[in-house]
Coordinates of C-alpha atoms and ligand atoms in Angstrom, one line a residue:
Chain A
X1281 CA 172.1 22.0 21.4
X1282 CA 174.5 20.1 19.2
X1283 CA 174.0 16.9 17.3
X1284 CA 171.4 14.5 18.6
X1285 CA 172.6 11.0 19.6
X1286 CA 170.8 8.0 18.2
X1287 CA 169.7 7.3 21.7
X1288 CA 168.0 10.7 21.8
X1289 CA 166.3 10.0 18.5
X1290 CA 165.0 6.6 19.7
X1291 CA 163.6 8.4 22.7
X1292 CA 161.8 10.9 20.5
X1293 CA 160.5 8.1 18.3
X1294 CA 159.0 6.3 21.4
X1295 CA 157.4 9.5 22.5
X1296 CA 155.9 10.1 19.1
X1297 CA 154.5 6.6 18.9
X1298 CA 152.9 7.0 22.3
X1299 CA 151.6 10.5 21.4
X1300 CA 149.9 9.1 18.3
X1301 CA 148.3 6.3 20.4
X1302 CA 147.1 8.7 23.1
X1303 CA 145.6 11.1 20.5
X1304 CA 143.6 8.4 18.8
X1305 CA 142.4 6.8 22.0
X1306 CA 141.4 10.2 23.3
X1307 CA 139.5 11.1 20.2
X1308 CA 137.7 7.7 20.0
X1309 CA 136.7 8.2 23.7
X1310 CA 135.6 11.8 23.1
X1311 CA 133.6 10.8 19.9
X1312 CA 134.5 14.1 18.2
X1313 CA 137.5 16.3 17.4
X1314 CA 140.3 16.7 14.8
X1315 CA 142.6 13.8 14.2
X1316 CA 144.1 14.8 10.9
X1317 CA 146.0 17.9 11.9
X1318 CA 146.8 16.4 15.3
X1319 CA 148.6 13.4 13.7
X1320 CA 150.4 15.3 11.1
X1321 CA 152.4 17.4 13.5
X1322 CA 153.3 14.8 16.1
X1323 CA 157.0 14.5 15.3
X1324 CA 157.3 18.3 15.0
X1325 CA 155.8 19.0 18.4
X1326 CA 157.5 16.0 20.1
X1327 CA 160.9 17.3 18.9
X1328 CA 160.0 20.8 20.1
X1329 CA 158.8 19.8 23.5
X1330 CA 161.3 17.0 24.3
X1331 CA 164.4 18.3 22.5
X1332 CA 164.2 22.1 22.3
X1333 CA 161.8 23.9 24.5
X1334 CA 163.0 25.2 27.9
X1335 CA 160.1 24.7 30.2
X1336 CA 159.3 23.2 33.6
X1337 CA 156.1 21.3 34.0
X1338 CA 156.5 21.5 37.8
X1339 CA 156.6 25.3 37.5
X1340 CA 154.4 26.1 34.5
X1341 CA 154.7 29.9 35.1
X1342 CA 158.5 30.1 35.3
X1343 CA 159.0 33.6 33.7
X1344 CA 162.0 32.6 31.6
X1345 CA 160.4 29.6 30.0
X1346 CA 160.0 29.4 26.3
X1347 CA 156.5 29.8 25.0
X1348 CA 154.7 27.4 22.7
X1349 CA 151.6 28.8 21.1
X1350 CA 149.2 26.5 19.3
X1351 CA 147.5 28.8 16.8
X1352 CA 145.6 26.0 15.1
X1353 CA 143.6 25.3 18.3
X1354 CA 141.8 22.3 16.8
X1355 CA 145.2 20.5 17.2
X1356 CA 144.4 20.3 20.9
X1357 CA 144.5 16.5 21.2
X1358 CA 148.1 16.6 20.1
X1359 CA 149.1 19.4 22.5
X1360 CA 147.2 17.8 25.4
X1361 CA 148.8 14.4 24.9
X1362 CA 152.2 16.0 24.8
X1363 CA 151.6 18.2 27.9
X1364 CA 150.3 15.1 29.8
X1365 CA 153.4 13.1 28.9
X1366 CA 155.6 16.1 29.9
X1367 CA 153.9 16.0 33.3
X1368 CA 151.6 19.1 33.2
X1369 CA 148.6 17.0 34.2
X1370 CA 147.8 13.3 34.5
X1371 CA 147.2 11.3 31.3
X1372 CA 143.9 10.3 32.7
X1373 CA 142.5 13.8 32.1
X1374 CA 142.5 13.0 28.4
X1375 CA 139.6 10.5 29.0
X1376 CA 137.2 13.4 29.7
X1377 CA 138.3 15.6 26.8
X1378 CA 135.3 17.6 25.5
X1379 CA 133.0 16.4 28.3
X1380 CA 131.0 18.6 30.6
X1381 CA 133.1 19.8 33.5
X1382 CA 136.4 18.5 32.0
X1383 CA 139.7 20.2 32.5
X1384 CA 140.5 19.6 28.8
X1385 CA 138.2 21.7 26.8
X1386 CA 137.6 21.0 23.1
X1387 CA 140.0 23.8 22.3
X1388 CA 142.7 25.1 24.6
X1389 CA 141.9 27.6 27.4
X1390 CA 143.8 29.3 30.1
X1391 CA 142.6 27.0 32.9
X1392 CA 144.7 24.2 31.5
X1393 CA 148.3 23.9 32.9
X1394 CA 150.9 24.5 30.2
X1395 CA 148.6 26.3 27.9
X1396 CA 150.0 29.7 26.8
X1397 CA 147.2 31.0 24.7
X1398 CA 143.5 30.1 24.2
X1399 CA 142.9 29.0 20.7
X1400 CA 140.1 28.0 18.3
X1401 CA 139.7 30.9 16.0
X1402 CA 142.6 30.5 13.5
X1403 CA 144.8 33.3 12.5
X1404 CA 145.6 35.1 15.8
X1405 CA 148.5 33.1 17.2
X1406 CA 151.3 34.6 15.3
X1407 CA 150.3 38.1 16.4
X1408 CA 150.3 37.0 19.9
X1409 CA 153.7 35.4 19.4
X1410 CA 154.9 38.8 18.1
X1411 CA 153.7 40.4 21.3
X1412 CA 155.2 37.7 23.5
X1413 CA 158.5 38.1 21.7
X1414 CA 158.4 41.9 22.2
X1415 CA 157.7 41.5 25.9
X1416 CA 160.6 39.1 26.3
X1417 CA 162.9 41.4 24.6
X1418 CA 161.8 44.4 26.7
X1419 CA 162.4 42.4 29.9
X1420 CA 165.7 41.0 28.7
X1421 CA 164.4 37.5 29.2
X1422 CA 165.9 34.6 27.2
X1423 CA 162.4 33.3 26.3
X1424 CA 161.9 32.1 22.8
X1425 CA 158.4 31.9 21.4
X1426 CA 157.2 29.2 19.0
X1427 CA 153.9 29.4 17.1
X1428 CA 152.4 26.5 15.2
X1429 CA 150.0 27.3 12.4
X1430 CA 148.1 25.2 9.9
X1431 CA 148.6 25.7 6.2
X1432 CA 145.0 26.4 5.7
X1433 CA 145.4 29.1 8.4
X1434 CA 147.7 31.0 6.0
X1435 CA 144.5 32.2 4.4
X1436 CA 143.9 34.6 7.3
X1437 CA 145.0 38.1 6.6
X1438 CA 146.1 38.6 10.2
X1439 CA 148.9 36.0 9.6
X1440 CA 150.5 38.3 7.1
X1441 CA 150.0 41.4 9.3
X1442 CA 151.9 39.6 12.0
X1443 CA 154.5 38.4 9.4
X1444 CA 155.3 42.0 8.5
X1445 CA 155.4 43.2 12.1
X1446 CA 157.8 40.4 13.2
X1447 CA 160.3 41.3 10.5
X1448 CA 159.9 45.0 11.2
X1449 CA 160.9 44.3 14.9
X1450 CA 163.6 41.8 13.8
X1451 CA 162.2 39.2 16.2
X1452 CA 164.9 36.6 16.2
X1453 CA 163.4 35.2 19.4
X1454 CA 160.3 34.2 17.4
X1455 CA 159.9 30.9 15.5
X1456 CA 156.8 30.2 13.3
X1457 CA 155.9 26.7 12.2
X1458 CA 153.6 25.7 9.5
X1459 CA 152.1 22.2 9.4
X1460 CA 152.2 21.9 5.6
X1461 CA 149.9 18.9 5.3
X1462 CA 148.2 20.2 2.2
X1463 CA 144.7 19.8 3.4
X1464 CA 142.3 22.2 5.1
X1465 CA 138.7 21.6 6.1
X1466 CA 137.0 21.5 2.7
X1467 CA 139.8 19.8 0.8
X1468 CA 143.2 20.4 -0.7
X1469 CA 144.8 23.8 0.1
X1470 CA 145.9 24.1 -3.5
X1471 CA 142.3 23.8 -4.6
X1472 CA 140.5 25.8 -1.8
X1473 CA 143.1 28.6 -1.7
X1474 CA 146.4 28.0 -3.3
X1475 CA 149.4 28.9 -1.1
X1476 CA 152.4 28.1 -3.4
X1477 CA 155.0 29.4 -3.5
X1478 CA 154.6 29.4 0.2
X1479 CA 158.3 29.5 1.2
X1480 CA 158.9 32.3 -1.2
X1481 CA 156.0 34.3 0.3
X1482 CA 157.6 34.1 3.8
X1483 CA 161.0 34.9 2.4
X1484 CA 159.5 37.9 0.7
X1485 CA 158.3 39.0 4.1
X1486 CA 161.9 38.9 5.3
X1487 CA 161.7 35.8 7.3
X1488 CA 164.4 33.1 7.5
X1489 CA 162.6 30.2 6.0
X1490 CA 163.6 26.6 6.6
X1491 CA 161.8 23.7 4.9
X1492 CA 161.9 20.3 6.5
X1493 CA 160.5 16.8 6.2
X1494 CA 158.2 16.9 9.2
X1495 CA 159.1 13.3 10.1
X1496 CA 162.9 13.5 9.9
X1497 CA 164.2 14.2 13.4
X1498 CA 167.6 15.3 12.3
X1499 CA 166.1 17.9 10.0
X1500 CA 163.7 19.1 12.7
X1501 CA 166.5 19.4 15.3
X1502 CA 168.7 21.2 12.9
X1503 CA 165.9 23.6 12.0
X1504 CA 165.2 24.5 15.6
X1505 CA 169.0 24.9 16.3
X1506 CA 169.5 27.0 13.2
X1507 CA 166.5 29.2 14.1
X1508 CA 168.1 29.9 17.5
X1509 CA 171.4 30.9 15.9
X1510 CA 169.7 33.2 13.4
X1511 CA 170.0 36.9 14.3
X1512 CA 167.9 39.9 13.4
X1513 CA 165.2 37.9 11.7
X1514 CA 162.3 35.6 12.7
X1515 CA 162.4 32.1 11.4
X1516 CA 159.6 30.2 9.7
X1517 CA 159.9 26.4 9.7
X1518 CA 157.7 24.9 7.0
X1519 CA 157.3 21.2 7.9
X1520 CA 156.1 19.0 5.0
X1521 CA 153.7 16.6 6.6
X1522 CA 150.9 14.3 5.9
X1523 CA 147.4 14.9 7.3
X1524 CA 146.4 11.9 9.4
X1525 CA 150.0 10.6 9.4
X1526 CA 150.5 7.0 10.6
X1527 CA 147.0 5.6 10.1
X1528 CA 146.5 4.5 6.5
X1529 CA 142.9 5.2 6.2
X1530 CA 143.3 8.6 7.7
X1531 CA 146.3 9.8 5.6
X1532 CA 145.4 12.3 3.0
X1533 CA 141.8 12.1 3.9
X1534 CA 139.9 15.4 4.3
X1535 CA 137.2 13.5 6.1
X1536 CA 139.5 12.8 9.0
X1537 CA 140.2 16.5 9.4
X1538 CA 137.3 16.7 11.8
X1539 CA 136.0 13.2 12.3
X1540 CA 137.0 11.2 15.3
X1541 CA 137.7 7.4 14.8
X1542 CA 134.9 5.2 16.2
X1543 CA 135.8 2.8 19.0
X1544 CA 135.3 -0.1 16.6
X1545 CA 138.1 1.4 14.3
X1546 CA 140.5 1.3 17.2
X1547 CA 141.3 -2.4 16.5
X1548 CA 142.6 -1.6 13.1
X1549 CA 144.4 1.5 14.5
X1550 CA 146.3 -0.5 17.1
X1551 CA 147.5 -2.9 14.4
X1552 CA 148.9 0.1 12.4
X1553 CA 150.5 1.7 15.4
X1554 CA 152.7 -1.4 15.9
Chain B
X429 CA 129.8 74.4 34.3
X430 CA 130.3 73.6 30.7
X431 CA 132.1 76.9 29.9
X432 CA 135.5 75.3 29.8
X433 CA 136.6 73.1 27.0
X434 CA 139.1 70.3 26.7
X435 CA 140.4 67.7 24.2
X436 CA 139.9 64.1 25.1
X437 CA 142.8 62.9 23.0
X438 CA 145.3 65.3 24.6
X439 CA 144.2 64.1 28.0
X440 CA 144.7 60.5 26.7
X441 CA 148.3 61.2 25.6
X442 CA 149.1 63.0 28.8
X443 CA 147.7 60.2 30.9
X444 CA 149.8 57.7 29.0
X445 CA 153.0 59.7 29.5
X446 CA 152.3 60.1 33.3
X447 CA 151.5 56.4 33.6
X448 CA 154.7 55.4 31.7
X449 CA 156.9 57.4 34.0
X450 CA 156.0 55.3 37.1
X451 CA 155.1 52.0 35.7
X452 CA 157.5 50.1 33.5
X453 CA 154.8 47.5 32.6
X454 CA 152.9 50.1 30.5
X455 CA 153.3 49.6 26.8
X456 CA 151.5 51.3 23.9
X457 CA 150.6 49.9 20.5
X458 CA 149.1 51.9 17.7
X459 CA 148.0 51.5 14.1
X460 CA 149.2 54.4 12.0
X461 CA 146.9 56.9 13.9
X462 CA 149.2 57.5 16.9
X463 CA 149.7 61.1 16.0
X464 CA 146.0 61.8 15.9
X465 CA 145.3 59.8 19.0
X466 CA 148.1 61.4 20.9
X467 CA 149.4 58.0 22.0
X468 CA 152.5 59.2 20.0
X469 CA 153.3 61.4 23.0
X470 CA 154.1 58.2 24.9
X471 CA 156.1 57.0 21.9
X472 CA 158.2 60.2 21.9
X473 CA 159.0 59.7 25.6
X474 CA 159.4 56.0 25.8
X475 CA 160.2 54.8 22.3
X476 CA 161.3 51.3 23.4
X477 CA 157.8 50.7 24.9
X478 CA 155.9 51.9 21.9
X479 CA 155.0 49.8 18.9
X480 CA 153.4 51.1 15.7
X481 CA 152.0 48.2 13.8
X482 CA 150.8 50.1 10.7
X483 CA 147.3 49.7 9.2
X484 CA 146.7 46.3 10.7
X485 CA 144.1 46.4 13.5
X486 CA 143.7 42.7 14.0
X487 CA 147.4 42.3 14.5
X488 CA 147.3 45.4 16.8
X489 CA 144.9 43.5 19.1
X490 CA 146.8 40.2 18.8
X491 CA 150.2 41.8 19.5
X492 CA 148.7 43.7 22.5
X493 CA 147.4 40.3 23.7
X494 CA 150.9 38.8 23.4
X495 CA 152.4 41.7 25.3
X496 CA 149.9 41.2 28.0
X497 CA 150.7 37.4 28.1
X498 CA 154.3 38.6 28.6
X499 CA 153.4 40.6 31.7
X500 CA 152.7 44.0 30.2
X501 CA 149.8 46.3 30.5
X502 CA 149.1 47.2 26.9
X503 CA 147.2 50.2 25.7
X504 CA 146.0 49.6 22.2
X505 CA 143.9 51.9 20.1
X506 CA 143.1 53.7 16.9
X507 CA 139.8 55.1 15.6
X508 CA 136.8 53.4 17.0
X509 CA 135.4 52.5 13.6
X510 CA 138.3 50.1 13.1
X511 CA 138.5 48.1 16.3
X512 CA 135.3 46.8 17.9
X513 CA 133.9 45.6 14.5
X514 CA 137.0 44.6 12.7
X515 CA 138.6 42.9 15.7
X516 CA 135.7 41.4 17.5
X517 CA 137.1 38.0 17.1
X518 CA 140.5 38.9 18.5
X519 CA 138.8 40.8 21.3
X520 CA 136.4 37.9 22.1
X521 CA 138.6 34.9 21.7
X522 CA 141.9 36.4 23.0
X523 CA 141.5 39.5 25.2
X524 CA 138.4 38.5 26.9
X525 CA 138.5 34.7 26.9
X526 CA 142.0 34.9 28.5
X527 CA 141.1 38.0 30.6
X528 CA 144.1 39.9 29.5
X529 CA 145.5 43.2 30.6
X530 CA 144.8 45.1 27.4
X531 CA 143.1 48.5 27.5
X532 CA 141.6 49.4 24.2
X533 CA 141.2 53.1 24.0
X534 CA 139.6 54.3 20.8
X535 CA 138.9 57.8 19.6
X536 CA 136.5 59.2 17.0
X537 CA 133.5 57.2 18.2
X538 CA 130.0 58.4 17.3
X539 CA 128.7 60.7 14.6
X540 CA 130.7 63.8 15.7
X541 CA 133.5 62.5 13.5
X542 CA 131.7 64.7 11.1
X543 CA 132.9 65.4 7.6
X544 CA 134.5 61.9 7.1
X545 CA 130.9 60.7 6.9
X546 CA 129.0 57.5 7.6
X547 CA 131.9 55.1 6.9
X548 CA 133.7 56.5 9.9
X549 CA 130.9 57.1 12.3
X550 CA 131.0 54.3 14.9
X551 CA 127.6 54.0 16.5
X552 CA 127.6 50.3 17.3
X553 CA 130.7 49.8 19.5
X554 CA 129.2 50.0 22.9
X555 CA 126.8 47.2 21.8
X556 CA 129.5 45.1 20.3
X557 CA 131.8 45.3 23.3
X558 CA 129.2 45.2 26.0
X559 CA 128.0 41.7 25.2
X560 CA 131.4 40.0 25.4
X561 CA 132.1 38.4 28.8
X562 CA 134.9 40.0 30.9
X563 CA 134.9 43.2 28.8
X564 CA 134.4 46.5 30.7
X565 CA 133.0 49.4 28.7
X566 CA 133.8 53.0 29.7
X567 CA 132.5 56.2 28.0
X568 CA 134.2 59.3 29.6
X569 CA 132.2 62.5 29.5
X570 CA 135.1 64.9 29.2
X571 CA 138.9 65.4 29.1
X572 CA 139.1 65.4 32.9
X573 CA 137.4 62.1 33.1
X574 CA 139.5 60.7 30.3
X575 CA 142.7 61.4 32.2
X576 CA 141.4 59.9 35.4
X577 CA 140.0 56.8 33.7
X578 CA 143.0 56.0 31.5
X579 CA 145.3 56.1 34.6
X580 CA 142.9 54.2 36.9
X581 CA 142.4 51.2 34.6
X582 CA 146.1 50.4 34.5
X583 CA 145.6 49.0 38.0
X584 CA 142.4 47.1 37.3
X585 CA 143.3 43.8 35.8
X586 CA 141.6 42.6 32.7
X587 CA 140.3 44.1 29.4
X588 CA 138.7 47.5 28.9
X589 CA 137.1 49.3 26.0
X590 CA 137.3 53.1 26.5
X591 CA 135.4 55.2 24.0
X592 CA 136.6 58.7 23.2
X593 CA 135.1 61.5 21.1
X594 CA 137.1 63.4 18.5
X595 CA 135.5 66.6 19.5
X596 CA 132.3 68.7 19.1
X597 CA 133.7 72.2 19.0
X598 CA 136.3 73.5 16.6
X599 CA 137.7 70.1 15.8
X600 CA 139.0 68.7 19.1
X601 CA 137.3 70.0 22.1
X602 CA 134.3 69.0 24.2
X603 CA 132.8 70.8 27.2
X604 CA 134.3 70.1 30.6
X605 CA 131.7 68.7 33.1
X606 CA 134.2 67.8 35.8
X607 CA 135.8 71.2 36.5
X608 CA 136.3 70.2 40.1
X609 CA 137.9 66.9 39.3
X610 CA 136.9 63.3 38.7
X611 CA 137.8 60.2 40.6
X612 CA 137.2 57.0 38.7
X613 CA 135.6 54.1 40.5
X614 CA 134.8 51.0 38.4
X615 CA 131.1 50.5 38.1
X616 CA 130.2 53.6 40.2
X617 CA 128.1 56.1 38.3
X618 CA 128.2 59.8 39.2
X619 CA 125.3 61.8 40.3
X620 CA 125.8 65.3 38.7
X621 CA 122.5 66.9 39.5
X622 CA 119.8 65.9 41.9
X623 CA 116.1 66.1 40.9
X624 CA 112.8 64.3 41.6
X625 CA 110.6 64.3 38.4
X626 CA 112.8 62.5 35.9
X627 CA 116.2 60.7 35.9
X628 CA 118.4 61.5 32.9
X629 CA 121.2 59.0 32.4
X630 CA 123.9 60.3 30.1
X631 CA 127.4 59.3 29.0
X632 CA 130.1 60.7 26.8
X633 CA 129.4 64.0 25.1
X634 CA 125.7 63.6 25.8
X635 CA 126.2 64.2 29.5
X636 CA 126.7 68.0 29.0
X637 CA 123.6 68.0 26.8
X638 CA 121.7 66.2 29.6
X639 CA 122.8 68.9 32.0
X640 CA 121.6 71.6 29.6
X641 CA 118.3 69.9 29.3
X642 CA 118.0 69.7 33.1
X643 CA 118.7 73.4 33.4
X644 CA 116.1 74.2 30.8
X645 CA 113.5 71.9 32.4
X646 CA 114.2 73.5 35.8
X647 CA 113.1 76.9 34.4
X648 CA 109.8 75.3 33.5
X649 CA 109.3 73.7 37.0
X650 CA 110.5 70.2 36.1
X651 CA 113.1 68.8 38.4
X652 CA 115.6 66.4 36.8
X653 CA 118.4 64.2 38.1
X654 CA 121.4 63.8 35.9
X655 CA 123.6 60.8 36.3
X656 CA 126.8 60.0 34.4
X657 CA 126.9 56.4 33.4
X658 CA 130.5 56.6 32.5
X659 CA 130.9 52.8 33.0
X660 CA 128.3 51.1 30.8
X661 CA 129.7 47.7 32.0
X662 CA 129.7 46.8 34.8
X663 CA 126.7 49.2 35.2
X664 CA 125.8 50.8 38.5
X665 CA 122.5 49.1 39.2
X666 CA 122.2 50.6 42.6
X667 CA 122.4 54.2 41.3
X668 CA 120.0 53.4 38.5
X669 CA 117.4 51.8 40.8
X670 CA 117.7 54.5 43.4
X671 CA 116.8 57.3 40.9
X672 CA 114.3 55.1 39.2
X673 CA 112.5 54.8 42.5
X674 CA 112.9 58.5 43.3
X675 CA 111.8 59.9 39.9
X676 CA 109.6 57.2 38.4
X677 CA 110.5 58.1 34.8
X678 CA 113.8 58.1 33.0
X679 CA 115.7 59.2 29.9
X680 CA 119.0 57.8 28.5
X681 CA 121.2 59.9 26.2
X682 CA 124.2 58.6 24.2
X683 CA 126.0 59.2 21.0
X684 CA 125.4 55.6 19.8
X685 CA 122.7 53.5 18.3
X686 CA 119.7 53.3 20.6
X687 CA 120.0 49.6 20.1
X688 CA 122.4 47.8 22.4
X689 CA 124.1 50.8 23.9
X690 CA 124.0 52.5 27.3
X691 CA 120.2 53.1 27.1
X692 CA 119.7 49.4 26.5
X693 CA 121.9 48.5 29.5
X694 CA 119.8 50.9 31.7
X695 CA 116.6 49.4 30.3
X696 CA 117.8 45.9 31.1
X697 CA 118.3 46.9 34.8
X698 CA 114.9 48.6 34.9
X699 CA 112.9 45.9 33.2
X700 CA 114.5 43.3 35.5
X701 CA 114.1 45.1 38.7
X702 CA 111.9 48.2 38.7
X703 CA 110.0 48.8 35.5
X704 CA 109.4 52.5 34.8
X705 CA 109.0 54.4 31.5
X706 CA 112.4 55.0 29.9
X707 CA 112.9 57.1 26.7
X708 CA 116.1 56.4 24.9
X709 CA 117.8 59.3 23.1
X710 CA 120.5 58.2 20.6
X711 CA 121.1 57.5 16.9
X712 CA 117.9 55.8 15.7
X713 CA 119.3 52.7 14.1
X714 CA 120.7 54.5 11.1
X715 CA 124.2 55.3 9.7
X716 CA 125.5 58.8 9.8
X717 CA 126.7 61.1 7.0
X718 CA 129.1 64.0 6.4
X719 CA 128.5 67.3 8.1
X720 CA 129.9 69.4 10.9
X721 CA 129.6 67.8 14.3
X722 CA 126.9 70.1 15.6
X723 CA 124.9 69.9 12.4
X724 CA 124.9 66.1 12.8
X725 CA 123.9 66.2 16.4
X726 CA 121.0 68.4 15.5
X727 CA 119.9 66.3 12.6
X728 CA 120.2 62.9 14.4
X729 CA 118.4 64.1 17.5
X730 CA 121.3 64.3 19.9
X731 CA 120.8 67.7 21.6
X732 CA 119.6 69.1 24.9
X733 CA 116.3 69.9 23.2
X734 CA 115.8 66.3 22.2
X735 CA 116.5 65.1 25.7
X736 CA 114.1 67.7 27.2
X737 CA 111.4 66.4 24.8
X738 CA 112.1 62.8 25.8
X739 CA 111.9 63.8 29.5
X740 CA 108.5 65.2 29.0
X741 CA 107.3 62.1 27.2
X742 CA 108.7 59.8 29.9
X743 CA 107.0 61.9 32.6
X744 CA 103.7 61.8 30.8
X745 CA 104.0 58.0 30.7
X746 CA 104.2 57.6 34.5
X747 CA 101.5 55.5 35.9
Ligands
LIG2175 C1 139.0 31.6 11.9 C2 138.6 30.2 11.7 N1 137.8 29.9 10.6 C3 137.3 28.7 10.5 C4 137.6 27.7 11.4 C5 137.0 26.3 11.3 N2 138.1 25.3 11.0 C6 138.6 24.6 12.0 S1 139.9 23.7 11.4 C7 139.8 24.3 9.8 C8 140.7 23.9 8.8 C9 142.1 24.1 9.3 O1 143.1 23.8 8.3 P1 144.6 24.0 8.6 O2 144.8 25.3 9.1 O3 145.4 23.6 7.4 O4 144.9 23.0 9.8 P2 145.3 21.4 9.7 O5 145.1 21.0 8.3 O6 146.7 21.4 10.2 O7 144.4 20.8 10.7 C10 138.7 25.2 9.8 C11 138.3 25.9 8.5 C12 138.4 28.1 12.5 N3 138.7 27.2 13.5 N4 138.9 29.3 12.6

């Protein structure tokens, strides 16, 4: 904990740049998948995995490890590229994403090292996070549990069931995160199913709510650290993000929610990745 | 046999309390029906391992999954009408896909829920749960079996769905079949009565009815085997085929839709491996209604007399 050095931030920036590249190369190779919501949360997850999370890729089942739960399972390319860079499996595995016999399934499953929960059907992850946090408390483990949800995912009733139960049990070892990129599958969240005032909703459910710019490392770091110091309440980090972040023709484009870039597009993409 | 009575839910609560004493991994999650289900008995004894999630069944299953990921054996339950249907996604995509140690135990299955009516009479749950990979489906016949099963499955890794009945007689009781005890073995059916003309496969509260039917048939010179298919999945193929060969005609009896339930599971085994006539006794693809349990069993064709009738038809169809 403590203030991040500029060196540390440069390291996170490099990791994020590489993560974006791996995501796009992986999706172009796979020919299908979800770039938009993978790109939007790159900095959020890079900061979590490479600044905050206590884990050991050489010992993925270490009981005291923190847990990261990807509730929006279609963000798999993001998580896989981070897990590979952390050392859970070779980067080369990403080449066979979504292919027959591949380790890396279209959505996470339990055969993949580093995966804490299968995902694909949105809306369940926060409940599972509540259970994980309860189990950790019962065992007296220092484990902290982090759950990443989509903003469109907030439409699922179960999210709010979980929200109530987390505050009932005062789960200060649980951190929720919302990738607030404003877009779901059919279009803008505020047109499909308006969420605002989203922060006020979570506050009303007795969560400690922190809103951040999802691309500002200092804000992200501070949010994770503050969450850890907050007692008797779970914390929800609402990260304001951009769907398709980093690639101009993908940004704010509902089409690139679930359309992989073609291999031809990769030339333009490399130019933008600098 | 069948003179004594017992309450399945009380047996469930007692089993949980006994389990909890010796095994710290046992946790119980409920959804505002823990008094009725008697899982509250566990909560009274071990409050730190008991979580009431309120009227939120999908969260109930999700939280149970999280507890299992965290190394616990989670017993989760409420009334049957609110879990297999409402939570099939959580059950399929979390409990079963990740093969988690969550034991769903639901009460008030079937039409004997009675006065609450059709909205509360769950007759599709065996079908819904049976077709999900990794799920095991158990339908205990009486309170003795409930206690044995609930305790045994704690040591069998992976998800279970256990289906209890509210009661047939005076609210909470059902007849005791296993006066001399019951030892649970996953996937091993119990032969209760040996006969040679027809094999009657029963589960849950229809097992006592099957026994009554067999007794009545015996007085008329018809010899019936009665087999308790307490575990609908994985089903005991060996036992089914043995008595199919021996008897050449079969009846299934369950308090469930005749579509997709235990009878369907038996017929799958028979059609694949040894086709013989099978008559299925169950709810005939319809919803229930309000009434007393026994009135509903009579009206919906779930009595010993209906089983006897089905047995005669099956025997007549022998080739
Ligand atoms: C329960 C459920 N319903 C529908 C889908 C199909 N689906 C996949 S992604 C998606 C939109 C997700 O939007 P959001 O949660 O905002 O994620 P993000 O924008 O971060 O990708 C939908 C509808 C799903 N995966 N799960």
